[in-house]
mmCIF file of C-alpha atoms in Angstrom:
data_model
loop_
_atom_site.group_PDB
_atom_site.id
_atom_site.type_symbol
_atom_site.label_atom_id
_atom_site.label_comp_id
_atom_site.label_asym_id
_atom_site.label_seq_id
_atom_site.Cartn_x
_atom_site.Cartn_y
_atom_site.Cartn_z
ATOM 1 C CA MET A 1252 -2.013 195.929 124.693
ATOM 2 C CA THR A 1253 0.895 196.723 122.427
ATOM 3 C CA GLY A 1254 -0.122 197.814 118.947
ATOM 4 C CA SER A 1255 1.219 195.856 115.998
ATOM 5 C CA THR A 1256 3.798 197.439 113.755
ATOM 6 C CA SER A 1257 4.298 197.092 110.056
ATOM 7 C CA GLY A 1258 6.782 194.594 108.752
ATOM 8 C CA GLY A 1259 7.414 191.870 106.217
ATOM 9 C CA SER A 1260 6.104 188.332 106.406
ATOM 10 C CA SER A 1261 8.034 185.864 108.515
ATOM 11 C CA VAL A 1262 10.630 183.697 106.841
ATOM 12 C CA ALA A 1263 9.787 180.006 106.781
ATOM 13 C CA ALA A 1264 11.544 178.228 109.614
ATOM 14 C CA GLY A 1265 13.859 175.350 109.048
ATOM 15 C CA GLU A 1266 13.048 171.835 110.149
ATOM 16 C CA GLY A 1267 12.956 171.600 113.935
ATOM 17 C CA ASP A 1268 12.505 175.333 114.479
ATOM 18 C CA VAL A 1269 9.599 176.470 116.619
ATOM 19 C CA THR A 1270 7.830 179.648 115.529
ATOM 20 C CA SER A 1271 4.827 181.480 116.896
ATOM 21 C CA PRO A 1272 1.694 181.297 114.761
ATOM 22 C CA ALA A 1273 1.076 184.374 112.653
ATOM 23 C CA PRO A 1274 -1.486 186.715 114.215
ATOM 24 C CA ARG A 1275 -4.923 186.860 112.653
ATOM 25 C CA ARG A 1276 -5.253 189.816 110.281
ATOM 26 C CA LEU A 1277 -8.533 191.711 110.018
ATOM 27 C CA THR A 1278 -9.572 194.200 107.373
ATOM 28 C CA ILE A 1279 -10.992 197.500 108.513
ATOM 29 C CA GLY A 1280 -14.435 196.239 107.481
ATOM 30 C CA LYS A 1281 -14.148 193.226 109.787
ATOM 31 C CA VAL A 1282 -12.926 195.480 112.583
ATOM 32 C CA LEU A 1283 -15.988 197.696 112.160
ATOM 33 C CA ALA A 1284 -18.235 194.629 112.213
ATOM 34 C CA ALA A 1285 -16.582 193.367 115.410
ATOM 35 C CA LEU A 1286 -17.041 196.757 117.082
ATOM 36 C CA SER A 1287 -20.536 197.521 115.829
ATOM 37 C CA ASP A 1288 -22.490 195.918 118.688
ATOM 38 C CA ASP A 1289 -20.715 197.906 121.400
ATOM 39 C CA PHE A 1290 -19.877 200.988 119.341
ATOM 40 C CA PRO A 1291 -22.522 201.352 116.610
ATOM 41 C CA ASP A 1292 -21.399 204.871 115.679
ATOM 42 C CA VAL A 1293 -17.774 204.012 114.951
ATOM 43 C CA THR A 1294 -16.682 204.575 111.362
ATOM 44 C CA ALA A 1295 -13.656 203.830 109.218
ATOM 45 C CA SER A 1296 -12.781 207.521 109.377
ATOM 46 C CA LYS A 1297 -12.774 207.341 113.173
ATOM 47 C CA ILE A 1298 -10.373 204.401 113.154
ATOM 48 C CA ARG A 1299 -8.092 206.158 110.671
ATOM 49 C CA PHE A 1300 -8.158 209.233 112.914
ATOM 50 C CA LEU A 1301 -7.072 207.141 115.907
ATOM 51 C CA GLU A 1302 -4.275 205.758 113.759
ATOM 52 C CA ALA A 1303 -3.188 209.284 112.834
ATOM 53 C CA GLU A 1304 -3.068 210.080 116.556
ATOM 54 C CA GLY A 1305 -0.790 207.092 117.135
ATOM 55 C CA LEU A 1306 -3.275 205.195 119.302
ATOM 56 C CA VAL A 1307 -3.417 202.154 117.039
ATOM 57 C CA LEU A 1308 -0.798 201.035 114.528
ATOM 58 C CA PRO A 1309 -2.218 198.657 111.924
ATOM 59 C CA HIS A 1310 -0.062 196.567 109.641
ATOM 60 C CA ARG A 1311 0.195 197.742 106.037
ATOM 61 C CA THR A 1312 0.162 195.223 103.212
ATOM 62 C CA ALA A 1313 2.402 195.592 100.176
ATOM 63 C CA SER A 1314 -0.491 197.246 98.360
ATOM 64 C CA GLY A 1315 -1.063 199.682 101.233
ATOM 65 C CA TYR A 1316 -4.183 198.169 102.802
ATOM 66 C CA ARG A 1317 -4.541 198.297 106.572
ATOM 67 C CA THR A 1318 -4.894 195.041 108.484
ATOM 68 C CA TYR A 1319 -5.488 194.700 112.216
ATOM 69 C CA THR A 1320 -4.625 192.048 114.766
ATOM 70 C CA ASP A 1321 -6.708 190.959 117.741
ATOM 71 C CA ASP A 1322 -4.434 193.133 119.904
ATOM 72 C CA ASP A 1323 -5.290 196.116 117.718
ATOM 73 C CA LEU A 1324 -8.976 195.308 118.136
ATOM 74 C CA ARG A 1325 -8.647 195.170 121.934
ATOM 75 C CA ARG A 1326 -6.756 198.438 121.830
ATOM 76 C CA LEU A 1327 -9.524 200.088 119.801
ATOM 77 C CA ARG A 1328 -12.145 198.837 122.252
ATOM 78 C CA TYR A 1329 -10.188 200.363 125.119
ATOM 79 C CA VAL A 1330 -9.839 203.720 123.354
ATOM 80 C CA LEU A 1331 -13.486 203.922 122.303
ATOM 81 C CA ALA A 1332 -14.736 202.901 125.763
ATOM 82 C CA ALA A 1333 -12.461 205.460 127.435
ATOM 83 C CA GLN A 1334 -13.888 208.207 125.232
ATOM 84 C CA ARG A 1335 -17.517 207.155 125.615
ATOM 85 C CA ASP A 1336 -17.666 206.090 129.267
ATOM 86 C CA ARG A 1337 -14.950 208.170 130.923
ATOM 87 C CA TYR A 1338 -14.806 211.196 128.625
ATOM 88 C CA TRP A 1339 -11.041 210.966 128.533
ATOM 89 C CA PRO A 1340 -9.199 213.274 126.119
ATOM 90 C CA LEU A 1341 -6.745 211.687 123.723
ATOM 91 C CA LYS A 1342 -3.778 212.801 125.832
ATOM 92 C CA VAL A 1343 -5.056 210.859 128.848
ATOM 93 C CA ILE A 1344 -5.880 207.830 126.694
ATOM 94 C CA ARG A 1345 -2.402 207.904 125.183
ATOM 95 C CA GLU A 1346 -0.857 207.977 128.653
ATOM 96 C CA ALA A 1347 -3.067 205.086 129.759
ATOM 97 C CA LEU A 1348 -2.119 203.008 126.717
ATOM 98 C CA ASP A 1349 1.547 203.687 127.372
ATOM 99 C CA ALA A 1350 1.083 202.550 130.966
ATOM 100 C CA LEU A 1351 -0.655 199.352 129.850
ATOM 101 C CA ASP A 1352 2.107 198.693 127.314
ATOM 102 C CA ARG A 1353 4.604 198.990 130.177
ATOM 103 C CA GLY A 1354 2.840 196.271 132.143
ATOM 104 C CA LEU A 1355 0.509 198.226 134.414
ATOM 105 C CA SER A 1356 -2.919 196.719 135.093
ATOM 106 C CA ASP A 1357 -6.316 197.865 133.888
ATOM 107 C CA PRO A 1358 -8.409 198.274 137.074
ATOM 108 C CA GLY A 1359 -11.704 198.442 135.215
ATOM 109 C CA ASP A 1360 -13.987 200.992 136.825
ATOM 110 C CA GLU A 1361 -11.895 201.314 139.999
ATOM 111 C CA HIS A 1362 -9.460 204.188 140.635
ATOM 112 C CA ASP A 1363 -11.099 206.258 137.867
ATOM 113 C CA GLY A 1364 -10.053 203.594 135.401
ATOM 114 C CA ARG A 1365 -6.412 204.689 135.406
ATOM 115 C CA PRO A 1366 -3.891 201.859 134.972
ATOM 116 C CA ARG A 1367 -2.340 200.808 138.256
ATOM 117 C CA PRO A 1368 1.053 199.315 139.056
ATOM 118 C CA PRO A 1369 0.755 195.577 139.680
ATOM 119 C CA ALA A 1370 0.870 194.514 143.300
ATOM 120 C CA PRO A 1371 4.086 192.724 144.253
ATOM 121 C CA THR A 1372 3.619 188.985 144.497
ATOM 122 C CA PRO A 1373 5.755 186.571 146.511
ATOM 123 C CA ASP A 1374 8.323 184.707 144.445
ATOM 124 C CA PRO A 1375 7.323 181.025 144.627
ATOM 125 C CA GLU A 1376 10.991 180.067 144.405
ATOM 126 C CA VAL A 1377 11.930 182.062 147.504
ATOM 127 C CA PRO A 1378 11.354 180.188 150.769
ATOM 128 C CA GLY A 1379 8.868 181.883 153.038
ATOM 129 C CA PRO A 1380 9.308 182.258 156.783
ATOM 130 C CA ARG A 1381 7.632 178.923 157.535
ATOM 131 C CA ALA A 1382 9.924 177.078 155.144
ATOM 132 C CA LEU A 1383 12.964 178.636 156.788
ATOM 133 C CA VAL A 1384 11.998 177.632 160.314
ATOM 134 C CA GLY A 1385 10.717 174.209 159.331
ATOM 135 C CA HIS A 1386 13.746 171.942 159.502
ATOM 136 C CA ARG A 1387 13.751 168.434 158.114
ATOM 137 C CA ASP A 1388 15.741 166.098 160.311
ATOM 138 C CA VAL A 1389 18.424 164.364 158.272
ATOM 139 C CA PHE A 1390 21.969 163.527 159.277
ATOM 140 C CA LEU A 1391 24.164 162.396 156.401
ATOM 141 C CA THR A 1392 27.676 161.045 156.404
ATOM 142 C CA GLY A 1393 30.174 162.488 153.958
ATOM 143 C CA PRO A 1394 29.846 159.547 151.525
ATOM 144 C CA GLU A 1395 26.047 159.798 151.682
ATOM 145 C CA LEU A 1396 26.176 163.516 150.892
ATOM 146 C CA ARG A 1397 28.482 162.871 147.938
ATOM 147 C CA GLU A 1398 26.229 160.100 146.669
ATOM 148 C CA ALA A 1399 23.111 162.274 146.934
ATOM 149 C CA THR A 1400 24.572 165.335 145.201
ATOM 150 C CA GLY A 1401 27.257 164.044 142.854
ATOM 151 C CA ILE A 1402 30.148 166.037 144.309
ATOM 152 C CA ASP A 1403 33.510 164.332 144.697
ATOM 153 C CA ARG A 1404 35.638 164.099 147.827
ATOM 154 C CA ASP A 1405 37.962 166.953 146.838
ATOM 155 C CA THR A 1406 35.039 169.287 146.198
ATOM 156 C CA MET A 1407 33.427 168.372 149.499
ATOM 157 C CA ASN A 1408 36.675 169.005 151.360
ATOM 158 C CA ALA A 1409 37.085 172.365 149.606
ATOM 159 C CA LEU A 1410 33.518 173.357 150.463
ATOM 160 C CA GLU A 1411 34.276 172.588 154.108
ATOM 161 C CA THR A 1412 37.531 174.540 153.948
ATOM 162 C CA TYR A 1413 35.760 177.645 152.664
ATOM 163 C CA GLY A 1414 32.955 177.324 155.199
ATOM 164 C CA LEU A 1415 30.168 176.434 152.791
ATOM 165 C CA LEU A 1416 29.655 172.973 154.255
ATOM 166 C CA GLN A 1417 29.661 172.665 158.025
ATOM 167 C CA PRO A 1418 29.237 169.224 159.586
ATOM 168 C CA ASP A 1419 27.929 168.910 163.111
ATOM 169 C CA ALA A 1420 29.927 167.649 166.073
ATOM 170 C CA ASN A 1421 29.425 164.073 164.879
ATOM 171 C CA GLY A 1422 30.601 164.814 161.352
ATOM 172 C CA ARG A 1423 27.080 164.641 159.909
ATOM 173 C CA PHE A 1424 25.549 166.987 157.351
ATOM 174 C CA GLY A 1425 22.034 168.408 157.597
ATOM 175 C CA HIS A 1426 19.325 169.127 155.037
ATOM 176 C CA GLU A 1427 20.764 172.539 154.114
ATOM 177 C CA SER A 1428 24.058 170.866 153.215
ATOM 178 C CA LEU A 1429 22.211 168.920 150.522
ATOM 179 C CA ALA A 1430 21.165 172.172 148.852
ATOM 180 C CA VAL A 1431 24.644 173.687 149.205
ATOM 181 C CA ALA A 1432 26.404 170.651 147.763
ATOM 182 C CA ALA A 1433 23.898 170.275 144.910
ATOM 183 C CA ALA A 1434 24.300 173.940 143.943
ATOM 184 C CA ALA A 1435 28.086 173.638 144.151
ATOM 185 C CA HIS A 1436 27.948 170.593 141.869
ATOM 186 C CA THR A 1437 25.957 172.537 139.265
ATOM 187 C CA LEU A 1438 28.290 175.526 139.480
ATOM 188 C CA ALA A 1439 31.322 173.246 139.159
ATOM 189 C CA SER A 1440 29.981 172.084 135.797
ATOM 190 C CA HIS A 1441 30.285 175.724 134.699
ATOM 191 C CA GLY A 1442 33.868 176.018 135.906
ATOM 192 C CA LEU A 1443 33.217 177.576 139.315
ATOM 193 C CA GLU A 1444 35.253 175.920 142.048
ATOM 194 C CA ALA A 1445 34.674 176.026 145.790
ATOM 195 C CA ARG A 1446 37.099 178.932 146.188
ATOM 196 C CA HIS A 1447 34.925 181.001 143.858
ATOM 197 C CA LEU A 1448 31.898 180.429 146.087
ATOM 198 C CA ARG A 1449 33.325 181.948 149.244
ATOM 199 C CA PRO A 1450 31.586 185.333 148.592
ATOM 200 C CA PHE A 1451 28.244 183.541 148.953
ATOM 201 C CA ARG A 1452 29.169 182.489 152.471
ATOM 202 C CA THR A 1453 30.335 186.024 153.257
ATOM 203 C CA ALA A 1454 27.078 187.484 151.927
ATOM 204 C CA ALA A 1455 25.023 184.995 153.945
ATOM 205 C CA ASP A 1456 26.932 185.897 157.106
ATOM 206 C CA ARG A 1457 26.250 189.579 156.483
ATOM 207 C CA GLU A 1458 22.539 188.946 155.970
ATOM 208 C CA ILE A 1459 22.360 186.958 159.197
ATOM 209 C CA GLY A 1460 24.199 189.815 160.878
ATOM 210 C CA LEU A 1461 21.448 192.173 159.722
ATOM 211 C CA VAL A 1462 18.803 189.818 161.092
ATOM 212 C CA GLU A 1463 20.511 189.661 164.474
ATOM 213 C CA GLN A 1464 20.963 193.435 164.515
ATOM 214 C CA VAL A 1465 17.246 194.016 163.934
ATOM 215 C CA LEU A 1466 16.280 191.486 166.586
ATOM 216 C CA ALA A 1467 18.624 193.122 169.084
ATOM 217 C CA THR A 1468 17.566 196.720 168.478
ATOM 218 C CA ARG A 1469 13.833 196.534 167.725
ATOM 219 C CA ARG A 1470 11.166 195.163 169.993
ATOM 220 C CA ALA A 1471 8.184 193.527 168.354
ATOM 221 C CA SER A 1472 5.542 190.994 169.209
ATOM 222 C CA GLY A 1473 5.866 187.385 168.188
ATOM 223 C CA PRO A 1474 8.404 184.638 168.769
ATOM 224 C CA ARG A 1475 12.007 185.575 168.049
ATOM 225 C CA GLU A 1476 12.428 182.623 165.688
ATOM 226 C CA ASP A 1477 9.421 183.652 163.582
ATOM 227 C CA ARG A 1478 10.638 187.247 163.341
ATOM 228 C CA ALA A 1479 14.101 186.092 162.327
ATOM 229 C CA ALA A 1480 12.623 183.871 159.614
ATOM 230 C CA GLU A 1481 10.449 186.696 158.272
ATOM 231 C CA ILE A 1482 13.414 189.074 158.023
ATOM 232 C CA ALA A 1483 15.639 186.399 156.477
ATOM 233 C CA SER A 1484 12.974 185.527 153.905
ATOM 234 C CA ALA A 1485 12.745 189.191 152.874
ATOM 235 C CA CYS A 1486 16.549 189.340 152.580
ATOM 236 C CA ILE A 1487 16.540 186.286 150.317
ATOM 237 C CA ALA A 1488 13.733 187.741 148.186
ATOM 238 C CA LEU A 1489 15.702 190.976 147.808
ATOM 239 C CA HIS A 1490 18.839 189.079 146.819
ATOM 240 C CA VAL A 1491 16.974 187.011 144.196
ATOM 241 C CA ALA A 1492 15.277 190.106 142.758
ATOM 242 C CA LEU A 1493 18.595 191.950 142.445
ATOM 243 C CA VAL A 1494 20.269 188.999 140.712
ATOM 244 C CA ARG A 1495 17.365 188.594 138.285
ATOM 245 C CA ALA A 1496 17.448 192.300 137.486
ATOM 246 C CA ARG A 1497 21.103 192.004 136.414
ATOM 247 C CA LEU A 1498 20.814 188.830 134.346
ATOM 248 C CA PRO A 1499 21.360 189.237 130.577
ATOM 249 C CA ARG A 1500 18.067 189.433 128.703
#
């Protein structure tokens, strides 16, 4: 619900560039017409007053005329409804608009209409507990693993040396080794060798240590394997969230 700000027209893009379509611009008369059914008493003076209070920021043309986007129109509807239906003072409305601009959710008539923080949602890219305990049976030879993931023999040997790849007693590699080798192959294309990846193994060992510590010190219902998977899934989700928070924007 961010209000539009004034600014010049966009420069024509070169061939092959992708630009967003320009927002629709409405005159104050068209805004009044769009609002008239729900807010028949609204006037141009009222809208200019809300602008003076910083609740809506229309675009100004070169000749000084105000134009409004669809976002501005939605913002005006919110302000007018909050005044009429909830009797909110401008200070409360301003705080609510700021909250909505920061990504909070409009609950409608619930919770007194105050914006609410969004509920956390599971990251679809983070494996849940069931995915962690559900193992796919596959036993690959070294050449088969290299063929499937594109790593060379030296890289595979280095990954084994640093503990990132661990064959079983028969020298076979499981399903998780596919993911490890594929990730290592991608990272190698960015100049990261197996020796650079050792901290990932150390971090994984520490997370598993936390899982085992919780299982050993806290009693809870449910199978041990399911509890371990639930804790591990939360650890992975935390790790992914922390990495995403530090990525350049």
